């Protein structure tokens, strides 16, 4: 019987993890006729790993003037992008490349750059040292280079190096590109693009006497940039027929680094949950059941018996906490983020957020965050009213403004650093106005409506009355004092997610596509369960020691997971990154702080609400005069 259940569990987990390889196309397939023009678009120039470390987090526009890349004759045209695509740093433009379906080309002259001054030569060489790469797109597919991961397995690494180093470790610029495009034939004599590979090399290419074409030679020496150098850019195109269908063309990009590590992460998380579940079950089924039975039996006796254990604090456990307004707002915002993350992951598992639809993930997250502001307002109002708050107007305003304003303010401050470094990641002014407009038109009214509905609801009545005079709290053991207990409580939720967090951070800072959505969905559920269980455990231990100040401690106990996420980002900075500029350092820790804050809100809200339900359940089960 046990083996049957274990087999069923394995099938369910396998099916969920398999969702990582399934997606619904984000764009409709485009068919090309033989010889039809196939446009190549250029995206931002981004840093990639150099000897397993990243040296910068700043990206640049492809046509940033210091690179001296050649635009089309009629000027570069920007491609319209989604809101999420813009916020995530995509800047897509047309290019002078001429590609035609199934028409090979050899040593085509792309352009000759303008003379490059010494200042720009130094800038380009520094970007080569930092491992920057060009990002191209053909029919929505990013150009990739064949490489191997840490285990030696082949996968397609997105991006084409702007330069490399010669035998003397001096930087040389890559000015010749070989583009291999795979196509799949259709029955109607049309063709679809199913793969794009690119290789770059450095050549001291010479022009023909008429300056209209280039003379390519395999034995050309690498080209070193010097003051007033002019770079001759050339490219070759090879078309290769492939049996790969259009629907699976993204599979080579969606590479999961060592799936066994993801399974280890999942098993590690589940073991923690099972351990905590056992502890909670033991408390609920044994200790609490005996306590409740004994308390109710004593109440039935005529002799007056003195209370002991956690029943001692029944007259104080639901006493309103200090700074009730602030606590209710944080819990409300945490529930908003839980709803947003949960639904986003569901959409991703079902395949609606395919990487082929650029920016869809960011766009959907923003939309859900705006829509679920009603949950934030409702939850905040209900908790605030439950704890006796009366300044309902202030609650509505702070609930709608505080957390979104903090996040947008932090992002706005970091955006100024991006602007100062001429980064393409800087959000344009028009996009910022659009985001503020969405917040004002969608999020703010929905938050007010949610708050209004929550305040109109009857006040949540507690199962026991609160005494007028607070009970004195005895001295607590060292391990149950606020700071040690909070730090201990935050470790377990962090341990449940830290392995998956490593892959997410690799995806963010190494510009890799993360698509272990099945694993991530399960780990997210494990995180919520762990936060709930560890908070209930710590709350029970405190009540048994007559400490009834549980509200803020419950939020902080599981919310400390965010603090450990930030500490992990410090470790990641030291071990995986080799950042060499102050601006990149500020940007890294700025974004890491925002991520840690969001994790703390999600975990803290889960812990507080779980603890509230736990206390209402146990104190509603005893008889109190």
Coordinates of C-alpha atoms in Angstrom, one line a residue:
X1 CA 0.0 0.0 0.0
X2 CA 2.8 2.4 0.9
X3 CA 4.6 1.6 -2.3
X4 CA 1.5 2.4 -4.3
X5 CA 1.2 5.8 -2.6
X6 CA 4.9 6.5 -3.2
X7 CA 4.5 5.6 -6.9
X8 CA 1.6 8.0 -7.2
X9 CA 3.5 10.8 -5.5
X10 CA 6.5 10.2 -7.8
X11 CA 4.2 10.4 -10.9
X12 CA 2.6 13.7 -9.6
X13 CA 6.0 15.3 -8.9
X14 CA 7.3 14.0 -12.3
X15 CA 4.4 15.5 -14.1
X16 CA 4.8 18.9 -12.4
X17 CA 8.5 19.0 -13.1
X18 CA 7.9 18.0 -16.7
X19 CA 5.9 21.2 -17.0
X20 CA 9.3 23.0 -17.3
X21 CA 9.7 21.7 -20.9
X22 CA 6.1 22.4 -22.0
X23 CA 4.9 25.8 -23.1
X24 CA 2.4 27.4 -25.4
X25 CA 4.0 29.5 -28.1
X26 CA 3.8 33.2 -27.3
X27 CA 3.8 34.2 -30.9
X28 CA 2.3 32.7 -34.1
X29 CA 4.7 31.0 -36.5
X30 CA 5.8 33.0 -39.5
X31 CA 6.3 31.3 -42.8
X32 CA 8.9 32.6 -45.3
X33 CA 9.1 32.1 -49.0
X34 CA 12.3 31.0 -50.7
X35 CA 14.5 34.1 -51.0
X36 CA 12.3 36.3 -48.8
X37 CA 14.0 38.8 -46.5
X38 CA 14.4 37.6 -42.9
X39 CA 15.1 40.6 -40.6
X40 CA 17.8 40.4 -37.9
X41 CA 17.1 42.7 -34.9
X42 CA 19.7 43.8 -32.4
X43 CA 19.1 44.0 -28.6
X44 CA 21.0 45.4 -25.7
X45 CA 24.7 44.6 -25.2
X46 CA 24.9 42.7 -21.9
X47 CA 27.7 41.3 -19.7
X48 CA 28.1 37.5 -19.5
X49 CA 30.3 35.2 -17.5
X50 CA 34.0 35.5 -17.8
X51 CA 35.7 32.4 -16.4
X52 CA 32.5 31.6 -14.3
X53 CA 32.1 35.1 -12.9
X54 CA 30.3 38.3 -14.0
X55 CA 32.2 41.6 -13.9
X56 CA 29.4 44.1 -14.4
X57 CA 25.6 44.4 -14.3
X58 CA 25.3 47.4 -16.7
X59 CA 23.9 46.9 -20.2
X60 CA 24.2 49.2 -23.2
X61 CA 22.2 50.0 -26.3
X62 CA 23.6 48.3 -29.4
X63 CA 23.9 51.7 -31.1
X64 CA 25.5 53.4 -28.1
X65 CA 27.9 55.9 -29.7
X66 CA 31.1 54.7 -28.0
X67 CA 30.8 51.2 -29.6
X68 CA 30.7 52.7 -33.1
X69 CA 28.5 49.9 -34.5
X70 CA 27.0 50.8 -37.9
X71 CA 23.3 51.5 -38.1
X72 CA 21.2 50.9 -41.3
X73 CA 21.4 53.4 -44.1
X74 CA 18.1 55.0 -43.2
X75 CA 18.7 54.9 -39.5
X76 CA 17.9 52.4 -36.8
X77 CA 14.2 51.9 -36.1
X78 CA 13.1 50.8 -32.6
X79 CA 10.8 47.8 -32.4
X80 CA 7.7 48.3 -30.2
X81 CA 8.0 46.3 -27.0
X82 CA 5.7 45.2 -24.1
X83 CA 5.8 47.0 -20.7
X84 CA 7.6 44.0 -19.1
X85 CA 10.2 43.9 -21.9
X86 CA 11.1 47.5 -21.5
X87 CA 11.3 47.3 -17.7
X88 CA 13.6 44.2 -18.0
X89 CA 16.0 46.1 -20.2
X90 CA 15.2 45.1 -23.8
X91 CA 16.0 47.7 -26.4
X92 CA 15.4 46.2 -29.8
X93 CA 16.4 47.9 -33.1
X94 CA 16.6 47.1 -36.8
X95 CA 20.1 46.3 -38.2
X96 CA 21.9 46.5 -41.6
X97 CA 22.2 42.7 -41.9
X98 CA 20.7 41.4 -45.1
X99 CA 19.4 37.8 -44.7
X100 CA 17.3 36.0 -47.3
X101 CA 15.7 32.6 -46.8
X102 CA 17.9 29.7 -48.0
X103 CA 20.4 32.1 -49.6
X104 CA 23.9 31.5 -48.3
X105 CA 26.3 34.5 -48.2
X106 CA 30.0 34.5 -47.8
X107 CA 32.2 37.4 -46.5
X108 CA 29.5 40.1 -47.0
X109 CA 30.7 43.6 -46.1
X110 CA 28.4 44.9 -43.3
X111 CA 30.0 48.3 -42.9
X112 CA 33.1 50.2 -42.0
X113 CA 33.0 52.1 -38.7
X114 CA 33.8 55.7 -38.3
X115 CA 37.3 56.4 -36.9
X116 CA 37.4 55.4 -33.2
X117 CA 39.1 57.9 -30.8
X118 CA 41.4 56.7 -28.0
X119 CA 38.7 57.3 -25.4
X120 CA 36.3 55.0 -27.1
X121 CA 39.0 52.4 -27.9
X122 CA 39.7 52.2 -24.1
X123 CA 35.9 51.9 -23.5
X124 CA 35.5 49.0 -26.0
X125 CA 38.6 47.2 -24.7
X126 CA 37.2 47.5 -21.1
X127 CA 33.9 46.0 -22.2
X128 CA 35.8 43.1 -23.9
X129 CA 37.7 42.5 -20.6
X130 CA 34.3 42.5 -18.8
X131 CA 32.9 39.9 -21.2
X132 CA 30.1 41.8 -22.9
X133 CA 28.1 40.1 -25.6
X134 CA 25.9 41.2 -28.5
X135 CA 22.3 40.0 -28.5
X136 CA 20.6 39.4 -31.9
X137 CA 17.2 38.1 -32.7
X138 CA 16.0 36.3 -35.9
X139 CA 12.3 35.5 -36.2
X140 CA 12.1 35.9 -32.4
X141 CA 14.9 33.5 -31.7
X142 CA 18.0 34.8 -29.9
X143 CA 21.4 34.1 -31.6
X144 CA 23.3 31.6 -29.5
X145 CA 26.7 30.1 -29.3
X146 CA 27.3 26.3 -28.7
X147 CA 29.0 25.8 -25.4
X148 CA 28.9 23.3 -22.4
X149 CA 27.8 23.7 -18.9
X150 CA 29.7 22.8 -15.7
X151 CA 28.9 19.1 -16.3
X152 CA 30.1 19.1 -19.9
X153 CA 26.6 18.9 -21.4
X154 CA 26.0 21.0 -24.5
X155 CA 23.6 23.9 -24.5
X156 CA 23.0 27.2 -26.4
X157 CA 24.4 30.2 -24.6
X158 CA 22.6 33.3 -25.7
X159 CA 24.9 36.2 -26.9
X160 CA 27.8 36.7 -29.2
X161 CA 31.0 38.0 -27.7
X162 CA 32.0 41.5 -28.8
X163 CA 35.6 40.6 -28.5
X164 CA 38.2 38.1 -27.1
X165 CA 41.8 38.0 -26.1
X166 CA 44.8 36.9 -28.2
X167 CA 47.7 34.7 -27.0
X168 CA 49.3 37.7 -25.2
X169 CA 46.0 38.3 -23.4
X170 CA 45.4 41.6 -25.2
X171 CA 41.8 42.4 -26.2
X172 CA 40.8 42.1 -29.8
X173 CA 37.4 43.1 -31.3
X174 CA 35.3 40.5 -33.1
X175 CA 34.4 42.0 -36.5
X176 CA 33.5 38.9 -38.5
X177 CA 30.3 36.9 -37.8
X178 CA 29.3 33.5 -39.1
X179 CA 25.5 33.0 -38.7
X180 CA 24.0 29.5 -39.1
X181 CA 20.2 29.5 -39.4
X182 CA 18.2 26.2 -39.3
X183 CA 14.9 26.1 -41.2
X184 CA 12.1 23.6 -41.3
X185 CA 10.3 23.1 -44.7
X186 CA 6.5 23.4 -44.9
X187 CA 4.2 21.5 -47.3
X188 CA 3.2 24.8 -49.0
X189 CA 6.8 25.4 -50.1
X190 CA 7.3 27.8 -47.2
X191 CA 9.9 27.6 -44.5
X192 CA 10.1 28.4 -40.8
X193 CA 13.2 29.4 -38.8
X194 CA 13.8 26.8 -36.0
X195 CA 17.4 27.7 -34.9
X196 CA 20.0 30.5 -34.9
X197 CA 23.7 29.9 -34.1
X198 CA 26.4 32.5 -34.4
X199 CA 30.2 32.6 -34.1
X200 CA 32.4 35.6 -33.9
X201 CA 36.1 36.1 -34.8
X202 CA 38.6 38.9 -35.1
X203 CA 40.2 39.6 -38.5
X204 CA 42.3 42.4 -39.8
X205 CA 40.2 42.4 -43.0
X206 CA 41.1 44.5 -46.0
X207 CA 38.8 46.2 -48.5
X208 CA 38.9 45.8 -52.2
X209 CA 40.2 48.8 -54.2
X210 CA 36.7 50.0 -54.9
X211 CA 35.9 49.9 -51.1
X212 CA 32.6 48.1 -51.9
X213 CA 33.5 44.6 -50.6
X214 CA 35.9 42.9 -48.3
X215 CA 38.7 40.4 -48.8
X216 CA 38.3 37.7 -46.3
X217 CA 41.1 35.2 -45.5
X218 CA 41.1 32.4 -42.9
X219 CA 44.7 33.4 -42.1
X220 CA 43.8 37.0 -41.3
X221 CA 45.5 38.2 -38.0
X222 CA 43.3 39.4 -35.1
X223 CA 42.4 43.1 -35.2
X224 CA 43.6 45.2 -32.3
X225 CA 41.9 48.6 -31.8
X226 CA 44.1 51.6 -31.9
X227 CA 43.6 55.3 -31.9
X228 CA 41.6 56.4 -35.0
X229 CA 41.1 52.8 -36.0
X230 CA 38.3 51.9 -38.5
X231 CA 36.7 48.5 -38.1
X232 CA 35.7 46.5 -41.1
X233 CA 32.6 44.4 -40.2
X234 CA 31.8 41.3 -42.3
X235 CA 29.5 38.4 -42.0
X236 CA 28.7 35.0 -43.6
X237 CA 25.3 33.3 -43.6
X238 CA 24.7 29.5 -43.8
X239 CA 21.2 28.0 -44.1
X240 CA 20.7 24.5 -42.8
X241 CA 17.6 22.3 -43.2
X242 CA 16.4 20.8 -40.0
X243 CA 13.8 18.2 -39.0
X244 CA 13.1 20.1 -35.8
X245 CA 9.5 21.3 -35.7
X246 CA 8.7 24.9 -35.0
X247 CA 7.0 24.1 -31.7
X248 CA 10.2 22.7 -30.1
X249 CA 12.7 25.3 -31.4
X250 CA 13.2 26.8 -27.9
X251 CA 14.2 23.5 -26.3
X252 CA 17.9 24.0 -26.8
X253 CA 17.7 27.4 -25.0
X254 CA 15.6 26.1 -22.1
X255 CA 18.6 24.3 -20.6
X256 CA 18.3 23.2 -17.0
X257 CA 21.7 23.0 -15.3
X258 CA 21.9 19.6 -13.6
X259 CA 18.2 18.6 -13.0
X260 CA 19.4 16.3 -10.2
X261 CA 20.3 19.4 -8.1
X262 CA 16.8 20.7 -8.5
X263 CA 15.5 17.3 -7.3
X264 CA 17.9 17.5 -4.4
X265 CA 16.5 21.0 -3.6
X266 CA 13.0 19.7 -3.8
X267 CA 13.7 16.7 -1.6
X268 CA 15.6 18.9 0.9
X269 CA 12.6 21.2 1.1
X270 CA 10.1 18.4 1.5
X271 CA 12.2 16.8 4.3
X272 CA 12.1 20.1 6.2
X273 CA 8.3 20.3 5.7
X274 CA 7.8 16.8 6.9
X275 CA 9.9 17.4 9.9
X276 CA 7.9 20.5 10.8
X277 CA 4.7 18.8 10.0
X278 CA 5.6 16.1 12.4
X279 CA 6.4 18.6 15.1
X280 CA 3.2 20.5 14.6
X281 CA 1.1 17.3 14.5
X282 CA 2.7 16.2 17.7
X283 CA 1.8 19.5 19.4
X284 CA -1.7 19.6 18.0
X285 CA -2.6 16.0 18.5
X286 CA -0.9 15.2 21.7
X287 CA 0.1 18.3 23.8
X288 CA -2.7 20.6 22.8
X289 CA -5.4 17.9 22.8
X290 CA -4.3 16.9 26.4
X291 CA -4.1 20.5 27.5
X292 CA -7.6 21.4 26.1
X293 CA -9.1 18.2 27.7
X294 CA -7.5 19.0 31.1
X295 CA -8.5 22.6 31.0
X296 CA -12.1 21.8 30.2
X297 CA -12.2 19.1 32.8
X298 CA -10.9 21.5 35.5
X299 CA -13.6 24.0 34.5
X300 CA -16.3 21.3 35.1
X301 CA -15.1 20.8 38.7
X302 CA -16.5 23.0 41.5
X303 CA -13.2 23.7 43.2
X304 CA -11.4 26.7 41.9
X305 CA -8.3 25.6 40.1
X306 CA -5.5 28.0 39.0
X307 CA -4.7 28.1 35.3
X308 CA -1.3 27.0 34.1
X309 CA 0.5 26.6 30.7
X310 CA -0.7 28.6 27.7
X311 CA -4.1 29.1 29.1
X312 CA -2.6 31.6 31.6
X313 CA -2.4 34.2 28.8
X314 CA -6.0 33.8 27.5
X315 CA -6.8 37.3 28.7
X316 CA -3.9 38.9 26.9
X317 CA -3.2 36.8 23.8
X318 CA -5.5 38.9 21.6
X319 CA -4.4 42.3 23.0
X320 CA -3.8 44.7 20.1
X321 CA -0.2 45.0 19.1
X322 CA 1.9 48.2 19.1
X323 CA 1.9 50.0 15.7
X324 CA -1.2 48.1 14.6
X325 CA -1.5 50.2 11.5
X326 CA 1.9 49.4 10.2
X327 CA 1.5 45.7 10.9
X328 CA -1.8 45.4 9.1
X329 CA -0.4 47.2 6.0
X330 CA 2.6 44.9 5.8
X331 CA 0.5 41.8 6.2
X332 CA -2.0 43.1 3.5
X333 CA 0.9 43.8 1.1
X334 CA 2.3 40.3 1.8
X335 CA -1.0 38.6 0.9
X336 CA -1.1 40.7 -2.3
X337 CA 2.4 39.4 -3.3
X338 CA 1.4 35.8 -2.4
X339 CA -1.6 36.0 -4.8
X340 CA 0.5 37.6 -7.5
X341 CA 3.3 35.1 -7.3
X342 CA 1.0 32.1 -7.0
X343 CA -1.1 33.0 -10.0
X344 CA 2.0 34.0 -12.1
X345 CA 3.5 30.6 -11.5
X346 CA 0.3 28.8 -12.4
X347 CA 0.2 30.7 -15.7
X348 CA 3.9 29.9 -16.3
X349 CA 3.3 26.2 -15.6
X350 CA 0.4 26.2 -18.1
X351 CA 2.8 27.7 -20.7
X352 CA 1.2 31.1 -21.2
X353 CA 4.5 32.9 -20.2
X354 CA 6.7 31.4 -22.9
X355 CA 10.2 33.1 -23.3
X356 CA 9.2 33.4 -27.0
X357 CA 6.9 36.1 -26.0
X358 CA 9.5 38.6 -24.7
X359 CA 8.5 40.5 -21.6
X360 CA 5.4 38.5 -20.9
X361 CA 6.6 37.4 -17.4
X362 CA 7.2 41.0 -16.3
X363 CA 4.0 42.3 -17.9
X364 CA 1.9 39.7 -16.2
X365 CA 3.5 40.2 -12.8
X366 CA 2.9 43.9 -13.0
X367 CA -0.8 43.4 -14.0
X368 CA -1.4 40.9 -11.3
X369 CA 0.3 43.1 -8.7
X370 CA -2.0 45.9 -9.7
X371 CA -5.2 43.8 -9.7
X372 CA -4.5 42.1 -6.4
X373 CA -4.1 45.4 -4.6
X374 CA -7.7 44.8 -3.7
X375 CA -6.6 41.9 -1.6
X376 CA -4.0 44.1 0.1
X377 CA -6.6 46.7 1.0
X378 CA -9.2 44.1 2.2
X379 CA -6.7 42.1 4.4
X380 CA -5.2 45.3 5.9
X381 CA -8.6 46.7 6.7
X382 CA -9.9 43.5 8.3
X383 CA -6.8 43.1 10.5
X384 CA -6.7 46.8 11.4
X385 CA -10.4 46.7 12.5
X386 CA -9.9 43.4 14.3
X387 CA -7.2 45.0 16.5
X388 CA -9.3 48.0 17.4
X389 CA -7.9 50.6 14.9
X390 CA -10.1 53.6 14.3
X391 CA -8.1 55.8 11.9
X392 CA -9.6 54.0 8.8
X393 CA -8.8 56.8 6.4
X394 CA -5.1 56.6 7.2
X395 CA -5.3 52.8 6.9
X396 CA -6.7 53.1 3.4
X397 CA -4.1 55.6 2.3
X398 CA -1.1 53.9 3.8
X399 CA -2.2 50.5 2.5
X400 CA -2.5 51.8 -1.0
X401 CA 0.8 53.9 -1.0
X402 CA 3.4 52.5 1.5
X403 CA 4.7 49.3 -0.1
X404 CA 4.1 50.2 -3.8
X405 CA 5.6 53.6 -3.1
X406 CA 8.7 52.1 -1.4
X407 CA 9.3 49.7 -4.2
X408 CA 8.8 52.3 -6.9
X409 CA 10.9 54.8 -5.0
X410 CA 13.8 52.4 -4.7
X411 CA 13.6 51.4 -8.4
X412 CA 13.5 55.1 -9.3
X413 CA 16.6 55.8 -7.3
X414 CA 18.4 52.9 -8.9
X415 CA 17.2 54.2 -12.3
X416 CA 19.2 57.4 -11.8
X417 CA 22.4 55.3 -11.4
X418 CA 21.5 53.5 -14.7
X419 CA 21.0 56.9 -16.4
X420 CA 24.3 58.1 -15.0
X421 CA 26.1 55.1 -16.5
X422 CA 24.4 55.5 -19.9
X423 CA 22.9 52.0 -19.5
X424 CA 20.1 50.7 -21.7
X425 CA 18.5 49.3 -18.6
X426 CA 17.5 52.8 -17.6
X427 CA 13.7 52.9 -17.8
X428 CA 12.5 55.7 -20.2
X429 CA 10.6 58.6 -18.7
X430 CA 7.5 57.7 -20.7
X431 CA 7.5 54.1 -19.3
X432 CA 7.8 55.4 -15.8
X433 CA 4.8 57.7 -16.4
X434 CA 2.9 54.7 -17.8
X435 CA 3.6 52.6 -14.7
X436 CA 2.5 55.4 -12.3
X437 CA -0.5 55.9 -14.5
X438 CA -1.4 52.1 -14.2
X439 CA -1.0 52.3 -10.4
X440 CA -3.2 55.4 -10.2
X441 CA -5.9 54.0 -12.6
X442 CA -5.9 50.3 -11.5
X443 CA -4.1 49.7 -8.2
X444 CA -5.2 52.7 -6.2
X445 CA -9.0 52.4 -6.9
X446 CA -9.0 48.6 -6.3
X447 CA -7.1 49.0 -3.1
X448 CA -9.6 51.6 -1.9
X449 CA -12.5 49.3 -2.9
X450 CA -10.9 46.4 -1.0
X451 CA -10.3 48.5 2.1
X452 CA -13.9 49.8 2.0
X453 CA -15.3 46.3 1.7
X454 CA -13.1 45.1 4.6
X455 CA -14.0 48.0 6.8
X456 CA -17.7 47.4 6.1
X457 CA -17.5 43.8 7.3
X458 CA -18.3 43.1 10.9
X459 CA -15.3 43.2 13.2
X460 CA -13.6 39.8 13.7
X461 CA -14.5 38.7 17.3
X462 CA -11.9 36.9 19.3
X463 CA -12.9 33.6 21.1
X464 CA -11.7 35.0 24.5
X465 CA -12.0 38.4 26.1
X466 CA -9.0 40.7 26.7
X467 CA -8.3 41.8 30.2
X468 CA -8.0 45.5 30.9
X469 CA -4.7 45.3 32.8
X470 CA -1.9 43.6 30.9
X471 CA -0.3 40.5 32.4
X472 CA 3.4 40.8 33.4
X473 CA 5.6 38.6 31.2
X474 CA 8.2 36.5 33.1
X475 CA 11.9 36.5 32.1
X476 CA 12.4 34.3 29.0
X477 CA 15.1 31.8 28.4
X478 CA 17.8 33.1 26.0
X479 CA 16.6 31.0 23.1
X480 CA 13.1 32.3 23.4
X481 CA 14.0 36.0 23.5
X482 CA 12.9 38.0 20.5
X483 CA 16.1 38.3 18.5
X484 CA 17.4 34.7 18.9
X485 CA 14.0 33.1 18.3
X486 CA 13.4 35.2 15.2
X487 CA 16.8 34.4 13.8
X488 CA 16.2 30.7 14.5
X489 CA 12.8 30.7 12.9
X490 CA 13.9 32.4 9.7
X491 CA 16.6 29.7 9.0
X492 CA 14.2 26.9 8.1
X493 CA 12.2 28.7 5.4
X494 CA 15.5 29.9 3.9
X495 CA 16.9 26.3 3.9
X496 CA 13.8 25.2 1.9
X497 CA 14.5 27.6 -0.9
X498 CA 18.3 28.5 -1.0
X499 CA 19.2 25.9 -3.7
X500 CA 16.5 27.1 -6.1
X501 CA 17.5 30.7 -5.2
X502 CA 21.0 30.0 -6.5
X503 CA 19.6 29.1 -10.0
X504 CA 17.3 32.1 -10.0
X505 CA 20.2 34.4 -9.2
X506 CA 22.3 32.8 -11.9
X507 CA 19.4 33.5 -14.3
X508 CA 19.3 37.2 -13.3
X509 CA 22.9 38.1 -13.2
X510 CA 24.3 35.6 -15.9
X511 CA 21.5 36.5 -18.4
X512 CA 20.3 32.9 -18.7
X513 CA 16.8 31.7 -19.3
X514 CA 15.4 30.1 -16.1
X515 CA 12.7 27.6 -17.0
X516 CA 12.6 25.2 -14.0
X517 CA 9.0 26.4 -13.4
X518 CA 7.7 23.0 -12.1
X519 CA 10.4 23.0 -9.5
X520 CA 9.9 26.6 -8.6
X521 CA 6.1 26.1 -8.2
X522 CA 6.7 23.3 -5.7
X523 CA 9.4 25.1 -3.8
X524 CA 7.1 28.2 -3.5
X525 CA 4.4 26.0 -1.9
X526 CA 7.0 24.4 0.4
X527 CA 8.1 27.9 1.4
X528 CA 4.6 28.9 2.5
X529 CA 4.1 25.7 4.4
X530 CA 7.4 26.0 6.1
X531 CA 6.7 29.6 7.1
X532 CA 3.3 28.7 8.6
X533 CA 4.6 25.7 10.5
X534 CA 7.8 27.2 12.0
X535 CA 5.8 30.3 13.1
X536 CA 3.1 28.1 14.8
X537 CA 5.8 26.1 16.6
X538 CA 7.6 29.2 17.9
X539 CA 4.3 30.8 18.9
X540 CA 3.4 27.7 20.9
X541 CA 6.7 27.7 22.8
X542 CA 6.3 31.4 23.6
X543 CA 2.8 30.9 24.9
X544 CA 3.9 28.1 27.1
X545 CA 6.4 30.5 28.7
X546 CA 3.6 33.1 29.2
X547 CA 4.8 35.5 26.5
X548 CA 1.7 36.7 24.6
X549 CA 3.4 39.3 22.4
X550 CA 3.0 37.2 19.3
X551 CA 1.8 39.5 16.5
X552 CA 5.0 41.2 15.5
X553 CA 7.1 38.2 16.4
X554 CA 5.1 35.9 14.2
X555 CA 5.6 38.3 11.2
X556 CA 9.3 38.7 12.0
X557 CA 10.0 35.0 12.6
X558 CA 9.1 33.8 9.1
X559 CA 9.9 37.2 7.6
X560 CA 13.5 36.8 8.7
X561 CA 13.8 34.5 5.7
X562 CA 14.2 37.7 3.7
X563 CA 17.1 38.7 5.9
X564 CA 18.8 35.4 5.1
X565 CA 18.2 35.9 1.4
X566 CA 20.0 39.2 1.6
X567 CA 22.9 37.6 3.5
X568 CA 23.0 35.0 0.7
X569 CA 23.2 37.7 -1.9
X570 CA 26.3 39.0 0.0
X571 CA 27.8 35.5 -0.3
X572 CA 26.9 35.3 -4.0
X573 CA 28.5 38.7 -4.6
X574 CA 31.8 37.5 -3.0
X575 CA 31.9 34.0 -4.6
X576 CA 30.2 34.3 -8.0
X577 CA 30.7 37.9 -9.1
X578 CA 33.8 39.9 -9.9
X579 CA 32.2 43.4 -10.1
X580 CA 34.8 46.1 -10.5
X581 CA 32.7 49.3 -10.4
X582 CA 30.9 51.2 -7.7
X583 CA 27.8 51.7 -9.8
X584 CA 27.4 48.0 -10.5
X585 CA 27.9 47.2 -6.8
X586 CA 25.2 49.7 -5.8
X587 CA 22.8 48.3 -8.5
X588 CA 23.4 44.7 -7.4
X589 CA 22.8 45.4 -3.7
X590 CA 19.9 47.7 -4.5
X591 CA 18.0 45.0 -6.5
X592 CA 19.0 42.4 -4.0
X593 CA 17.5 44.5 -1.2
X594 CA 14.2 44.8 -3.1
X595 CA 14.1 41.1 -3.7
X596 CA 14.8 40.4 0.0
X597 CA 12.1 42.8 1.1
X598 CA 9.5 41.1 -1.1
X599 CA 10.5 37.7 0.3
X600 CA 10.2 39.0 3.8
X601 CA 6.7 40.4 3.1
X602 CA 5.5 37.1 1.6
X603 CA 7.0 35.0 4.4
X604 CA 5.9 37.4 7.2
X605 CA 2.3 37.6 6.0
X606 CA 2.1 33.8 5.8
X607 CA 3.5 33.5 9.4
X608 CA 1.2 36.1 10.9
X609 CA -2.0 34.7 9.3
X610 CA -1.1 31.1 10.2
X611 CA -0.4 32.1 13.8
X612 CA -3.6 34.1 14.0
X613 CA -5.7 31.1 12.8
X614 CA -3.8 28.7 15.2
X615 CA -4.5 30.9 18.2
X616 CA -8.2 31.4 17.3
X617 CA -8.5 27.6 17.0
X618 CA -6.9 26.6 20.3
X619 CA -8.4 29.4 22.4
X620 CA -11.8 28.8 20.9
X621 CA -11.6 25.2 22.1
X622 CA -11.3 25.9 25.8
X623 CA -13.8 27.1 28.4
X624 CA -13.0 30.4 29.9
X625 CA -15.1 32.3 32.5

